[in-house]
Coordinates of C-alpha atoms and ligand atoms in Angstrom, one line a residue:
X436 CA -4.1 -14.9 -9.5
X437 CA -5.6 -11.2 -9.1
X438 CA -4.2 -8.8 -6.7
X439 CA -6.5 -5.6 -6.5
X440 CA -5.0 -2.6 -4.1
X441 CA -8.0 -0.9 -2.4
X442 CA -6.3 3.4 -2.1
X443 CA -8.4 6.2 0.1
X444 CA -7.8 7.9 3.0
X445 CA -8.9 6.6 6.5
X446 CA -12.6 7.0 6.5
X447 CA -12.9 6.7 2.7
X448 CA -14.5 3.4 2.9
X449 CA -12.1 1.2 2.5
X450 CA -13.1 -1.4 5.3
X451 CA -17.0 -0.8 4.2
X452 CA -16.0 -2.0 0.4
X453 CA -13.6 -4.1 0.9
X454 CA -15.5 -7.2 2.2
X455 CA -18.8 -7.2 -0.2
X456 CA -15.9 -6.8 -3.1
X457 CA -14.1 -9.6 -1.9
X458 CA -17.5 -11.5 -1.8
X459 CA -18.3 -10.9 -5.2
X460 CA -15.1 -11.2 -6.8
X461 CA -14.2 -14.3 -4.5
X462 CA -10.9 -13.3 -2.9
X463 CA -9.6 -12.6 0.6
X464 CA -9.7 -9.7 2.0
X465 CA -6.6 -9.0 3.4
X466 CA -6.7 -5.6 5.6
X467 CA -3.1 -4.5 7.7
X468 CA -5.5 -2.5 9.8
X469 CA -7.3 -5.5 11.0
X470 CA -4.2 -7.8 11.4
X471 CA -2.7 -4.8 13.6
X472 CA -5.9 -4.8 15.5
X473 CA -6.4 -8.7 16.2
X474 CA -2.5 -8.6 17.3
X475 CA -3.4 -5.7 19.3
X476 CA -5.9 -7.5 21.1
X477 CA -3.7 -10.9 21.5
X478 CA -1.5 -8.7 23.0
X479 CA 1.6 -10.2 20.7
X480 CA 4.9 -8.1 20.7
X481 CA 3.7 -6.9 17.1
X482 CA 0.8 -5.8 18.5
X483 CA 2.1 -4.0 21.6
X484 CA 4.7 -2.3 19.0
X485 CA 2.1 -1.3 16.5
X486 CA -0.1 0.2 18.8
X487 CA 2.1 3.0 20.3
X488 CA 2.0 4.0 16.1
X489 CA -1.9 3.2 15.8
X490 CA -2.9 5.7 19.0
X491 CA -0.3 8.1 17.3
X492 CA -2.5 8.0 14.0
X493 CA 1.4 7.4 12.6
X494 CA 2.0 4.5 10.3
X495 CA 3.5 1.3 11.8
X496 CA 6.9 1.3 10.6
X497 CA 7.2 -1.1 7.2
X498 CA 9.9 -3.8 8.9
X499 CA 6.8 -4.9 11.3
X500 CA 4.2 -4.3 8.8
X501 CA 5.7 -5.9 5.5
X502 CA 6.8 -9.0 7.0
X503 CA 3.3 -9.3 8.5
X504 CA 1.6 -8.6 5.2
X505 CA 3.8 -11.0 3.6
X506 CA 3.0 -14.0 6.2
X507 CA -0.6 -13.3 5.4
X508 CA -0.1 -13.9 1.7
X509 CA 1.9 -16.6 2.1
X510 CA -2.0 -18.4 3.4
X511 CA -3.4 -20.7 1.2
X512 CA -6.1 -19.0 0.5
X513 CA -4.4 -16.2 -1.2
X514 CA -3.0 -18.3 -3.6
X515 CA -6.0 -17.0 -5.5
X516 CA -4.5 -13.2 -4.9
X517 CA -6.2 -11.0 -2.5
X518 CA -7.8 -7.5 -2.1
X519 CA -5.6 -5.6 -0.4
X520 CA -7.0 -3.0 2.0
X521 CA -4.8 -0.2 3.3
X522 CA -1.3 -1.8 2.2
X523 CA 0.8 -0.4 0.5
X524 CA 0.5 2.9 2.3
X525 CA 4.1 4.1 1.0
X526 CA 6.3 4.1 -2.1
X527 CA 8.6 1.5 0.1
X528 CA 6.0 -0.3 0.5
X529 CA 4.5 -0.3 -2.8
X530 CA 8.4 -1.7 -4.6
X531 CA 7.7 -4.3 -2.0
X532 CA 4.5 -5.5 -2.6
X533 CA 5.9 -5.4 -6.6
X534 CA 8.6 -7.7 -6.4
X535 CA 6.8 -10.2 -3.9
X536 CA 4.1 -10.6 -6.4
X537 CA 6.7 -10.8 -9.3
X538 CA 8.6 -14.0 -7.4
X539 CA 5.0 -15.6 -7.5
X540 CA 4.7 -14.8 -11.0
X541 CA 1.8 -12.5 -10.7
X542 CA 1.3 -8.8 -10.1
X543 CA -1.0 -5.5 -9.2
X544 CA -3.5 -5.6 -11.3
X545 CA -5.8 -2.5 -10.3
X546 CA -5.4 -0.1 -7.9
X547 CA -8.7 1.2 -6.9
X548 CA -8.6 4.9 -5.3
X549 CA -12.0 5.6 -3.3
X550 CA -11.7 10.0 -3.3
X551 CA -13.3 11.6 -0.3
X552 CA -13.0 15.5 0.2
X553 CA -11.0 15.8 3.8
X554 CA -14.1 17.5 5.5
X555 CA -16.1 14.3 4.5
X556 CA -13.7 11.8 6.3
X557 CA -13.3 14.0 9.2
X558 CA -17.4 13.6 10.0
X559 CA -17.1 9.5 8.2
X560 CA -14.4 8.6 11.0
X561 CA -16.0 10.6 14.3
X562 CA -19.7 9.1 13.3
X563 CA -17.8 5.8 13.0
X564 CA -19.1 2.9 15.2
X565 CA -17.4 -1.1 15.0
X566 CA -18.8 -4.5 15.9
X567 CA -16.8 -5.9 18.8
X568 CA -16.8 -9.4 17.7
X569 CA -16.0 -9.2 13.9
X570 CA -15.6 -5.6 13.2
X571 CA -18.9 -4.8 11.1
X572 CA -19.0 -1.0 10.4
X573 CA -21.7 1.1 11.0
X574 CA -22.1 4.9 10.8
X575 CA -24.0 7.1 12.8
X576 CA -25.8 9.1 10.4
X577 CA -24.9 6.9 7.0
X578 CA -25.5 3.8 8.2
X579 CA -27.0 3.0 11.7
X580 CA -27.6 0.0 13.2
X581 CA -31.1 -1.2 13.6
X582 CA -30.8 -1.6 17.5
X583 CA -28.7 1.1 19.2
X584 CA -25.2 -0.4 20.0
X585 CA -26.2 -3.7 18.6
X586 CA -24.5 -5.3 15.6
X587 CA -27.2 -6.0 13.1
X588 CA -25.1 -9.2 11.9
X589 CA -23.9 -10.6 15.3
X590 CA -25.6 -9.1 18.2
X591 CA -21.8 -8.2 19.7
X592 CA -21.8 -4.3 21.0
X593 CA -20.8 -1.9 18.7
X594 CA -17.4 -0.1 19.5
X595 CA -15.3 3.4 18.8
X596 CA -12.2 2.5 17.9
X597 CA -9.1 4.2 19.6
X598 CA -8.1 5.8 16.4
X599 CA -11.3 7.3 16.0
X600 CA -11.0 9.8 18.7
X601 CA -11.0 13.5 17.4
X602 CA -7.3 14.2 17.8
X603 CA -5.9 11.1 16.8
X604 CA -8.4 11.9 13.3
X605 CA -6.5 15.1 13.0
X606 CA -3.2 13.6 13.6
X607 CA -3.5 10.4 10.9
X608 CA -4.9 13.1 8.6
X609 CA -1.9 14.7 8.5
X610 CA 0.6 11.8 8.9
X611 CA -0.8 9.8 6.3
X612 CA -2.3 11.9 3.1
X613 CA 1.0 12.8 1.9
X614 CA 2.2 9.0 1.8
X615 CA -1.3 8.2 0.3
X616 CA -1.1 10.8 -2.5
X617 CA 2.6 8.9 -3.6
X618 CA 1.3 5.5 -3.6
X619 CA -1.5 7.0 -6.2
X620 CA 0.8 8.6 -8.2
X621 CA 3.0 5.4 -8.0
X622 CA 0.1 3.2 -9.7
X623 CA -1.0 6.3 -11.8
X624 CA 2.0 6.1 -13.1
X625 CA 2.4 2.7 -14.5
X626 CA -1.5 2.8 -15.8
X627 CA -2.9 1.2 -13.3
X628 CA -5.2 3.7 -11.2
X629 CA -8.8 3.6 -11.5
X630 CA -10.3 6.8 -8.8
X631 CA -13.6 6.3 -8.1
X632 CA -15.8 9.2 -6.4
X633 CA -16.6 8.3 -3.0
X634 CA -18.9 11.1 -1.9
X635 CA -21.9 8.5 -3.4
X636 CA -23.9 6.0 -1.6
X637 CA -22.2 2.7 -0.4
X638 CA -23.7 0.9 -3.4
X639 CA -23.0 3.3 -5.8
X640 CA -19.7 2.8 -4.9
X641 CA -19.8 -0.3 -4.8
X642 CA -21.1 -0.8 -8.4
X643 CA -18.5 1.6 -9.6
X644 CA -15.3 -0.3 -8.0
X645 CA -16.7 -3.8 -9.5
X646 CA -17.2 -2.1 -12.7
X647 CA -13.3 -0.9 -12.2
X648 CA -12.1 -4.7 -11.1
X649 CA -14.1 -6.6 -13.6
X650 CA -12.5 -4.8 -16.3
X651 CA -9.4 -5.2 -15.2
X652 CA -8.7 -8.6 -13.7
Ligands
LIG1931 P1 -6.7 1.0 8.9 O1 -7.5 0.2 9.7 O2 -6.3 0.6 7.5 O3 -7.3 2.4 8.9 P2 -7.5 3.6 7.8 O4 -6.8 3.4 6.5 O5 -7.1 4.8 8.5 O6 -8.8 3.4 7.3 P3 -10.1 3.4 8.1 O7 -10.3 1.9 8.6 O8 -10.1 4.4 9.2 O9 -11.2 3.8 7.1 P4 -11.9 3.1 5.9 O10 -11.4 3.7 4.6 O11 -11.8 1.6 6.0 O12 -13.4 3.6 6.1 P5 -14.7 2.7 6.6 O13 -15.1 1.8 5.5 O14 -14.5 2.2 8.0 O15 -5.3 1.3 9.7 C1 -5.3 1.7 11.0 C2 -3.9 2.0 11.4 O16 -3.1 0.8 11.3 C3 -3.2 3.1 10.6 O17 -3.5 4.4 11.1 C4 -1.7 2.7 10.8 O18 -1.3 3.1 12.1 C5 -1.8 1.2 10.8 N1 -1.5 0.6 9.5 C6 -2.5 -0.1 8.7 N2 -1.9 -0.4 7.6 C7 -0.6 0.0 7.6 C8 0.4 0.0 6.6 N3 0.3 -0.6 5.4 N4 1.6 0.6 6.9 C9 1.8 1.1 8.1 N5 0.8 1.2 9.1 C10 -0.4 0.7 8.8 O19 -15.7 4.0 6.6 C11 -15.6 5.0 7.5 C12 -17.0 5.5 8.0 O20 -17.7 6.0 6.9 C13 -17.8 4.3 8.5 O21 -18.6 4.7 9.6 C14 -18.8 3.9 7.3 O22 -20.0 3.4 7.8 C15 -18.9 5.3 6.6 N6 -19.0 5.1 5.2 C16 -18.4 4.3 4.4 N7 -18.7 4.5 3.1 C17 -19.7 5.5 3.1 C18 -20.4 6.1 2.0 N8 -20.3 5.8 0.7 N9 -21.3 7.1 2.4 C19 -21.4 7.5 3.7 N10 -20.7 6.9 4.7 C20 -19.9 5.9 4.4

């Protein structure tokens, strides 16, 4: 089993990494912001809760997100382990996510820290566009699709998220760095940060977090 905990700040990549990692190292990717979003769009009572935090650019509190995190490992498919993409995102969460993996035996064993200067994220997250259908990411300047408003991979129209709008950046900015900086302290801590610089091209970063997992897990 290999657990790897994908750290940044929202816009630092994350979601952009996340999937070709999880294709080369052959786990699942397993991202709370996408489970919020699909039970946001099923219109569950999770997802109706969760939003009023999302549109606040507030974390969702942990007794909705935990258990819903921990249903998802629970999957057979991540009886492999996972990549886990934007959880833990606090020090409650992080003792959490220890002791779930030590009743399966297993543990953490990277944490991977994508580092993006604030001013960076702020123009990252207001060029950001999404892909309706499966949530392919695209960036206005960095990464444009080849049709305008067209996913490259699926054809579906390409979206702004809610989140994305310029004061609800400003807002999860705020709310969340502080939380973030703990839970890379947390793994820092017990020797298990890598920090990659994230200011470089996709595949640069890329290369450098694979580099990080393979010599890890
Ligand atoms: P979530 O979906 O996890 O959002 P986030 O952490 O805020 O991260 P983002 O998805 O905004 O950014 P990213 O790092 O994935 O960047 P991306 O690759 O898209 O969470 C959403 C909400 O759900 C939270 O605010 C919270 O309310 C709730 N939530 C989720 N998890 C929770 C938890 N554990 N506890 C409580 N609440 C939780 O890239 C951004 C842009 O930059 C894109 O346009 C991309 O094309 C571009 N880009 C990427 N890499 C590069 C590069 N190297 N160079 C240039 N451009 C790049």
């Amino acid at each position: 089993m290999t657990f790897l905990v994908l750290l940044g700040a929202p816009g630092a990549g994350k979601g952009t990494q996340a999937p070709i990692l999880a294709d080369r190292l052959r786990l699942p990717h397993v991202a709370t912001g996408d489970l919020f979003r699909s039970a946001v769009l099923e219109g569950s009572a999770v997802g109706l809760e969760a939003r009023q935090y999302m549109e606040r650019g507030q974390l969702v509190p942990d007794s909705i997100t935990v258990k819903m995190l921990l249903d998802r490992l629970a999957q057979p498919d991540a009886s492999v382990g996972a990549i886990l993409d934007g959880f833990p995102r606090n020090l409650a969460q992080a003792d959490i996510l220890a002791s779930a993996l030590a009743d399966r035996h297993s543990q953490v064993d990277v944490a991977l820290e994508i580092e993006v200067p604030e001013e960076e994220l702020v123009r990252r997250l207001s060029g950001r566009w999404i892909c309706k259908a499966n949530g392919h990411v695209y960036n206005e300047r960095s990464h444009p699709p080849r049709v305008p408003g067209i996913c490259d991979l699926d054809d579906s129209p390409l979206i702004q998220r809610d989140d994305d709008r310029s004061e609800t950046i400003a807002a999860r900015l705020a709310a969340q760095l502080a939380a973030l900086g703990d839970v890379v302290d947390y793994y820092r801590q017990r020797g298990l940060l890598r920090t990659i610089d994230g200011r470089r091209p996709v595949t640069e970063v890329t290369d450098a977090l694979l580099a990080a997992a393979r010599a890890e897990s």
